[in-house]
PDB file of C-alpha atoms in Angstrom:
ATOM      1  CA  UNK C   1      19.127 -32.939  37.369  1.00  0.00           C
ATOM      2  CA  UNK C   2      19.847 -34.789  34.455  1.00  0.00           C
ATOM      3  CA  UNK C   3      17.872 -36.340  31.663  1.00  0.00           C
ATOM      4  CA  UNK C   4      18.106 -39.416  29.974  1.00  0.00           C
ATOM      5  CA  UNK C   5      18.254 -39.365  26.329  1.00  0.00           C
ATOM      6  CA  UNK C   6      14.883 -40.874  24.689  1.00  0.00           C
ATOM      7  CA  UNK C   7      15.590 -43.842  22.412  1.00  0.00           C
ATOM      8  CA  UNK C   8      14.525 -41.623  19.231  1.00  0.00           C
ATOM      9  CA  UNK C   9      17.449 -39.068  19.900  1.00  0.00           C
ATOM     10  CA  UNK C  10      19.546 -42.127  20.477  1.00  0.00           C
ATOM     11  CA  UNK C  11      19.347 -44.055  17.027  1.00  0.00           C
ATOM     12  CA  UNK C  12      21.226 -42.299  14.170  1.00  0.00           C
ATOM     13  CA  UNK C  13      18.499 -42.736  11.683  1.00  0.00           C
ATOM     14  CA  UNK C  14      15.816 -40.684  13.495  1.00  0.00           C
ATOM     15  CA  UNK C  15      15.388 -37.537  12.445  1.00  0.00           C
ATOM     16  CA  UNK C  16      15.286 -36.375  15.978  1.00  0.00           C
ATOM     17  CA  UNK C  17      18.951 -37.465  16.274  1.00  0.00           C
ATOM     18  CA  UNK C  18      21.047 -34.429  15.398  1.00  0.00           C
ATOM     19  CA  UNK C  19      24.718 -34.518  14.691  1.00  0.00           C
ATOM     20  CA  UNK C  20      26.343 -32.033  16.293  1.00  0.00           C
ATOM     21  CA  UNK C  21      28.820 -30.856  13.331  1.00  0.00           C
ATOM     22  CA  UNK C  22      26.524 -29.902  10.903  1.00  0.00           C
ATOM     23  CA  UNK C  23      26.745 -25.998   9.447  1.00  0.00           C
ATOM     24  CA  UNK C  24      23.589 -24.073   9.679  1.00  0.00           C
ATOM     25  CA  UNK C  25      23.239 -24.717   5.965  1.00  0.00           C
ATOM     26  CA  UNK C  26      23.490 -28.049   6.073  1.00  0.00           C
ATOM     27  CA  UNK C  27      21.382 -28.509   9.451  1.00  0.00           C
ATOM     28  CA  UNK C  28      19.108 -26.171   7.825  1.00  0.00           C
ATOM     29  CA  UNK C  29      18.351 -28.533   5.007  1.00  0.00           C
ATOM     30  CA  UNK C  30      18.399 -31.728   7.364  1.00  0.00           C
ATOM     31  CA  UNK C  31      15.660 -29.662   9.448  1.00  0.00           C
ATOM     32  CA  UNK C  32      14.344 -29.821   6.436  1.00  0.00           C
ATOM     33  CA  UNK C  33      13.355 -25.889   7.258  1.00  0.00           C
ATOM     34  CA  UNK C  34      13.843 -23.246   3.856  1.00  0.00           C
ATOM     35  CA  UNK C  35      13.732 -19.523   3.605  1.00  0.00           C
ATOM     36  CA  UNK C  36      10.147 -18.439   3.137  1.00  0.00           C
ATOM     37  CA  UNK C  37      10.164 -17.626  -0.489  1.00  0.00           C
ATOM     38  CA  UNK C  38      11.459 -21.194  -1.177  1.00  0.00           C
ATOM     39  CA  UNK C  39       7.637 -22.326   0.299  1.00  0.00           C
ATOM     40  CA  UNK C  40       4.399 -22.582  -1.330  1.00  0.00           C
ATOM     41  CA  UNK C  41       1.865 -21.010  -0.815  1.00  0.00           C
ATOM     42  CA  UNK C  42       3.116 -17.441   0.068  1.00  0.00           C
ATOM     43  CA  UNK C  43       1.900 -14.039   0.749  1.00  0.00           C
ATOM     44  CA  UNK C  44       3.039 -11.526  -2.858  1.00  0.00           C
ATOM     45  CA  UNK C  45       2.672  -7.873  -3.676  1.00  0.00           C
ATOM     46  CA  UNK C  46       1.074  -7.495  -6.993  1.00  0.00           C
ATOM     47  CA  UNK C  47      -0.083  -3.532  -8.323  1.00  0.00           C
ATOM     48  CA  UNK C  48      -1.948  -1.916 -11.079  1.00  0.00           C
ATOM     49  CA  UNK C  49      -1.819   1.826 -11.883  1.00  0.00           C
ATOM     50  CA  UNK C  50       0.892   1.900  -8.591  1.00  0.00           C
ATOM     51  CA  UNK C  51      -1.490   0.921  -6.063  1.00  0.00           C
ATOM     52  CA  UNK C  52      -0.086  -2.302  -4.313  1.00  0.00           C
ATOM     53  CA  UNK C  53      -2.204  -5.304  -3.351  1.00  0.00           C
ATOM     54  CA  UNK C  54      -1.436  -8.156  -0.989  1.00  0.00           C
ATOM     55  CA  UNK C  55      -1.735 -11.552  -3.000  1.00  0.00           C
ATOM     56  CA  UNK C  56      -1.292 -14.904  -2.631  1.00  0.00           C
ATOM     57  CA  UNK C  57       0.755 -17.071  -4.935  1.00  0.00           C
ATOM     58  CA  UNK C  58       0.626 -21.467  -5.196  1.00  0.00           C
ATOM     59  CA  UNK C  59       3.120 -23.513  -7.615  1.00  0.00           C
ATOM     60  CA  UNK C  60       3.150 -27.235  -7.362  1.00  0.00           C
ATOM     61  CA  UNK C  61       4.535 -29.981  -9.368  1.00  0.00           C
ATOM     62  CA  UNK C  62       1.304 -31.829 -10.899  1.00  0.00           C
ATOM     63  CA  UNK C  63       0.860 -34.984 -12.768  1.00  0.00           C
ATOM     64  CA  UNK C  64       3.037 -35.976 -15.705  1.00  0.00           C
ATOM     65  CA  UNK C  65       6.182 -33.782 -13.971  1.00  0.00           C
ATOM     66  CA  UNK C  66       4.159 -30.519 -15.376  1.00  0.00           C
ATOM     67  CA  UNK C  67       3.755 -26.997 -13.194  1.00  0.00           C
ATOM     68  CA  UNK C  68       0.935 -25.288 -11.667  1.00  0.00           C
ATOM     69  CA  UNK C  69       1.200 -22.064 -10.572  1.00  0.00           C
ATOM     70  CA  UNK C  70      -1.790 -19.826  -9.458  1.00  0.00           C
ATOM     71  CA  UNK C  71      -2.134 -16.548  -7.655  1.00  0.00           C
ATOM     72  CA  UNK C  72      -5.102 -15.084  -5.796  1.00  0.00           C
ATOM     73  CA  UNK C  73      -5.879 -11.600  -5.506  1.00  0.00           C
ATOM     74  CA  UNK C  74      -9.359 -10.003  -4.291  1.00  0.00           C
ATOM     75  CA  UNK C  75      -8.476  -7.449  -6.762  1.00  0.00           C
ATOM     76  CA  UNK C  76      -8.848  -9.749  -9.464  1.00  0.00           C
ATOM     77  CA  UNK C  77      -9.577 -13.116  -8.431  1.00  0.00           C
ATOM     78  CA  UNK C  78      -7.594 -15.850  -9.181  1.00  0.00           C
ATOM     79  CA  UNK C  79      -5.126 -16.447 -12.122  1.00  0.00           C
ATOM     80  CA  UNK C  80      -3.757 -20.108 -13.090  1.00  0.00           C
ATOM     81  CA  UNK C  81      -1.688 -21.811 -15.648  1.00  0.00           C
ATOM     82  CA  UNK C  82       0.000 -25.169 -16.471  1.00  0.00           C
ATOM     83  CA  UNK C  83       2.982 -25.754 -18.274  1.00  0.00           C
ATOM     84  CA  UNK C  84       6.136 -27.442 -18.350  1.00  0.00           C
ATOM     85  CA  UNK C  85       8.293 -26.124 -15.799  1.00  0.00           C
ATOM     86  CA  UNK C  86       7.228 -23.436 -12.792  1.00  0.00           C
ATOM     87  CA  UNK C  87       8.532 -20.059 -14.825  1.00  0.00           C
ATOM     88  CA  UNK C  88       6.293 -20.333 -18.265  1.00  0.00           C
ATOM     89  CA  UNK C  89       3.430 -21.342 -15.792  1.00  0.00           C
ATOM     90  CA  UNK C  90       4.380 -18.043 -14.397  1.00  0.00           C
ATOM     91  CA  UNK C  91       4.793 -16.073 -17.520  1.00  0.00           C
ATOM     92  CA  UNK C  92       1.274 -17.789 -18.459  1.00  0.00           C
ATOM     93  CA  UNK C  93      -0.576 -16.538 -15.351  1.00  0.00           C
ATOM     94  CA  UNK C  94       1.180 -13.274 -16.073  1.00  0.00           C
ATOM     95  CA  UNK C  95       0.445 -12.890 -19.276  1.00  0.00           C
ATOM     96  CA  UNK C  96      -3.411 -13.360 -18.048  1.00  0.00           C
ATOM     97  CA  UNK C  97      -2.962 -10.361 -16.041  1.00  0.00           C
ATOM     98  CA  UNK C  98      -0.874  -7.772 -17.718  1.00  0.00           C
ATOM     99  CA  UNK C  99      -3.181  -6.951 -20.346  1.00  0.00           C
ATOM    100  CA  UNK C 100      -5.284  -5.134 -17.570  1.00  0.00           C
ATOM    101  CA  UNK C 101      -2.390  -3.434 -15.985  1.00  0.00           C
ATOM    102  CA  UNK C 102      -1.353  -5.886 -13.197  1.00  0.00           C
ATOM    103  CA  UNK C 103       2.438  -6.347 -12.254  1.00  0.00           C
ATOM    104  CA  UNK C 104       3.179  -9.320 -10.036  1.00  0.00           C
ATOM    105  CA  UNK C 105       5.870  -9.302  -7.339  1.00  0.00           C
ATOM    106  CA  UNK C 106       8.490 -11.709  -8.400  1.00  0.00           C
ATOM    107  CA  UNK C 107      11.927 -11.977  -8.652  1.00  0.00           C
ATOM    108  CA  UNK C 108      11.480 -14.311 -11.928  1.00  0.00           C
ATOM    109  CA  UNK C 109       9.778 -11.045 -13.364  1.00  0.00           C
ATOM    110  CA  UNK C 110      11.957  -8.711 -13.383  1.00  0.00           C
ATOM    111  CA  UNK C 111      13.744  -7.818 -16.632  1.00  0.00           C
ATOM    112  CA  UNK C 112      16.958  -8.903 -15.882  1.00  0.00           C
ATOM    113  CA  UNK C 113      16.193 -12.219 -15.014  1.00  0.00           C
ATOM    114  CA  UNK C 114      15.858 -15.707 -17.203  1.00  0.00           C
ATOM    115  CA  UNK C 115      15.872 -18.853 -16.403  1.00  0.00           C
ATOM    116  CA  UNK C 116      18.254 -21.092 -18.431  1.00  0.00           C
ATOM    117  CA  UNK C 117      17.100 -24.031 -20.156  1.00  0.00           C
ATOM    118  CA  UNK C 118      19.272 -26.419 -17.439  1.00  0.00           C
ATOM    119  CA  UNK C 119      17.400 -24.439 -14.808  1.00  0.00           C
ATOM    120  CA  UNK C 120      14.059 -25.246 -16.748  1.00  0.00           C
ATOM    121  CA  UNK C 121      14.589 -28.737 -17.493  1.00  0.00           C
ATOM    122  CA  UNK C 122      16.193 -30.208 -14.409  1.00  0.00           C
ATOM    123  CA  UNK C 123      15.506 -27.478 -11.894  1.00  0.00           C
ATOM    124  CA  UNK C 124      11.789 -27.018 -12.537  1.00  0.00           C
ATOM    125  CA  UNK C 125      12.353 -23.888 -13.229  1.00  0.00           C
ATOM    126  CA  UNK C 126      11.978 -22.363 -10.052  1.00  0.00           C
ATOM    127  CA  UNK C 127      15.099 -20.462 -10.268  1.00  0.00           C
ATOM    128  CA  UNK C 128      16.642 -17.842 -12.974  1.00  0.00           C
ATOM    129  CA  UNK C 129      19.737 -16.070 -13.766  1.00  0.00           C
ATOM    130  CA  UNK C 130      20.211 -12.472 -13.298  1.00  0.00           C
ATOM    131  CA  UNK C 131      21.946 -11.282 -16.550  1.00  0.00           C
ATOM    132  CA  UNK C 132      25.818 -10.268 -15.965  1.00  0.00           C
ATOM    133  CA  UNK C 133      26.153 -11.687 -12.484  1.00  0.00           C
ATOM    134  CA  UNK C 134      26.801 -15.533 -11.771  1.00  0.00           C
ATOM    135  CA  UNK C 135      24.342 -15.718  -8.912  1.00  0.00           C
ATOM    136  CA  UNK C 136      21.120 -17.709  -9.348  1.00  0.00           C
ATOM    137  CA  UNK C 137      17.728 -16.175  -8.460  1.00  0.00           C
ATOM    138  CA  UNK C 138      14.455 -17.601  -6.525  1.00  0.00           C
ATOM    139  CA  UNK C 139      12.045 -17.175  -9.528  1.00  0.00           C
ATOM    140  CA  UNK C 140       9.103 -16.934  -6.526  1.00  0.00           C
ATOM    141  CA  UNK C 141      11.469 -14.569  -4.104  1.00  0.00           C
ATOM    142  CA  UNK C 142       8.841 -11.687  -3.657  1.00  0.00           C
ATOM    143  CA  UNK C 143       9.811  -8.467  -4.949  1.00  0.00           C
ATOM    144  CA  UNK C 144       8.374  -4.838  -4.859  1.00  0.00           C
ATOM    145  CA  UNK C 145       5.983  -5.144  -7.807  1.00  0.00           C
ATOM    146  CA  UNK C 146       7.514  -1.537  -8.844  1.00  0.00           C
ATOM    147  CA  UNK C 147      10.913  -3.432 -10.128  1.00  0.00           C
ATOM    148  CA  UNK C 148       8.922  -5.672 -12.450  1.00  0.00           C
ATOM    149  CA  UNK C 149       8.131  -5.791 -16.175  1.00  0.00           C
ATOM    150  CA  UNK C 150       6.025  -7.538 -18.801  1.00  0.00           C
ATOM    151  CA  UNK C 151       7.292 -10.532 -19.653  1.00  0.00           C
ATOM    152  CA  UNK C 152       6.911  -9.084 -23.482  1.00  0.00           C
ATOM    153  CA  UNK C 153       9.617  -6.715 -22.373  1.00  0.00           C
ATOM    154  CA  UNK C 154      11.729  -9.300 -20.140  1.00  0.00           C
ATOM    155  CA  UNK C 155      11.621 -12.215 -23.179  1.00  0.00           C
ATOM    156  CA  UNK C 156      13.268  -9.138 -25.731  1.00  0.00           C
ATOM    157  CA  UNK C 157      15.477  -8.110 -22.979  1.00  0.00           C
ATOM    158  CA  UNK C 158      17.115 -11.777 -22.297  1.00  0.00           C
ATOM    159  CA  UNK C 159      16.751 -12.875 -26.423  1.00  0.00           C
ATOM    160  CA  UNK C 160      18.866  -9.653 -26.747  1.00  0.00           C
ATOM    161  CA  UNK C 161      21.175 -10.477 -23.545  1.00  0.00           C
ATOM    162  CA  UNK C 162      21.560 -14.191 -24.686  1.00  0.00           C
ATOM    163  CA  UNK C 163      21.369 -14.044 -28.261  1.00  0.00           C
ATOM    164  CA  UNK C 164      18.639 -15.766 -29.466  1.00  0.00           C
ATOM    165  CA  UNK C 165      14.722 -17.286 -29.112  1.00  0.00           C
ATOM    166  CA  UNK C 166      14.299 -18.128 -25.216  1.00  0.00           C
ATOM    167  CA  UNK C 167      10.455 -19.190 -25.164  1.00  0.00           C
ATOM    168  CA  UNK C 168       8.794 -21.611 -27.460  1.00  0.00           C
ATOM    169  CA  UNK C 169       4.965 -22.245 -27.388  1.00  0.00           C
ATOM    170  CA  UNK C 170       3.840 -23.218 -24.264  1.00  0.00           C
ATOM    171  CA  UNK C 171       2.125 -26.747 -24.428  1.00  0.00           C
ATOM    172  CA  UNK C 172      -0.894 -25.818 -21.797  1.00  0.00           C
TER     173      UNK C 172
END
């Protein structure tokens, strides 16, 4: 038995109608399907004093082209901040925690990893560098919270690595 191709799969421009040459990267993107750390919301590991906590992080571009990331814990409850691109937001939301102990899951917060001002500006900042290798980083790729830092001790770490200032006062 044979089936007759629907008039959708038929015209080019539907996005039912697949080519059949594309690479799985390429029909990945036209699928319009990304890896799950690339997606918001998402289930994190945070931890204080080493015991680990499921989490769940949010960032979203917002009005005037600004960030919003927050992450909700019952733990702690829920942490936000807006700024500029989706890494301060981060840092801000982190910063909100740390003081009481709490290390959040994150591939942007480990010490090794910055984004650069390119990556900020045009890229949202949703991904980083990690220092001494030439492959870019998910900033929101979840981590085991036990590889992270403050990001007092990852800003000295990447002023040190790149040689000057790397975070100016957040406009909030």
């Amino acid at each position: 038995m044979t089936t007759t191709p629907t008039a959708i799969e038929d015209d080019p421009a539907s996005p039912q109608a697949r080519p059949s040459n594309l690479s799985p990267a390429s029909l990945r993107m036209e699928l319009n399907t990304l890896p799950y750390w690339l997606t918001s919301p998402q289930l994190i590991r945070v931890s204080r004093e080493s015991i680990v906590h499921d989490a769940t992080i949010e960032w979203q571009l917002i009005e005037d082209y600004r960030w919003a990331v927050s992450i909700v814990c019952p733990a702690f409850g829920t942490a936000e901040a807006r700024a500029n691109d989706a890494f301060e937001a981060l840092c801000l939301v982190r910063e909100q925690l740390e003081p009481y102990g709490w290390r959040i899951g994150l591939a942007g917060s480990q010490v090794d990893v910055w984004p650069s001002g390119m990556a900020r500006d045009q890229g949202g900042g949703l991904v980083a560098y990690r220092f001494d290798a030439p492959d870019l980083v998910e900033v929101f790729q979840p981590v085991d919270p036990e590889t992270v830092t403050t990001v007092t001790e990852q800003q000295a770490a990447a002023e040190v690595h790149y040689g000057g200032r790397m975070r100016e006062m957040p406009n909030t």
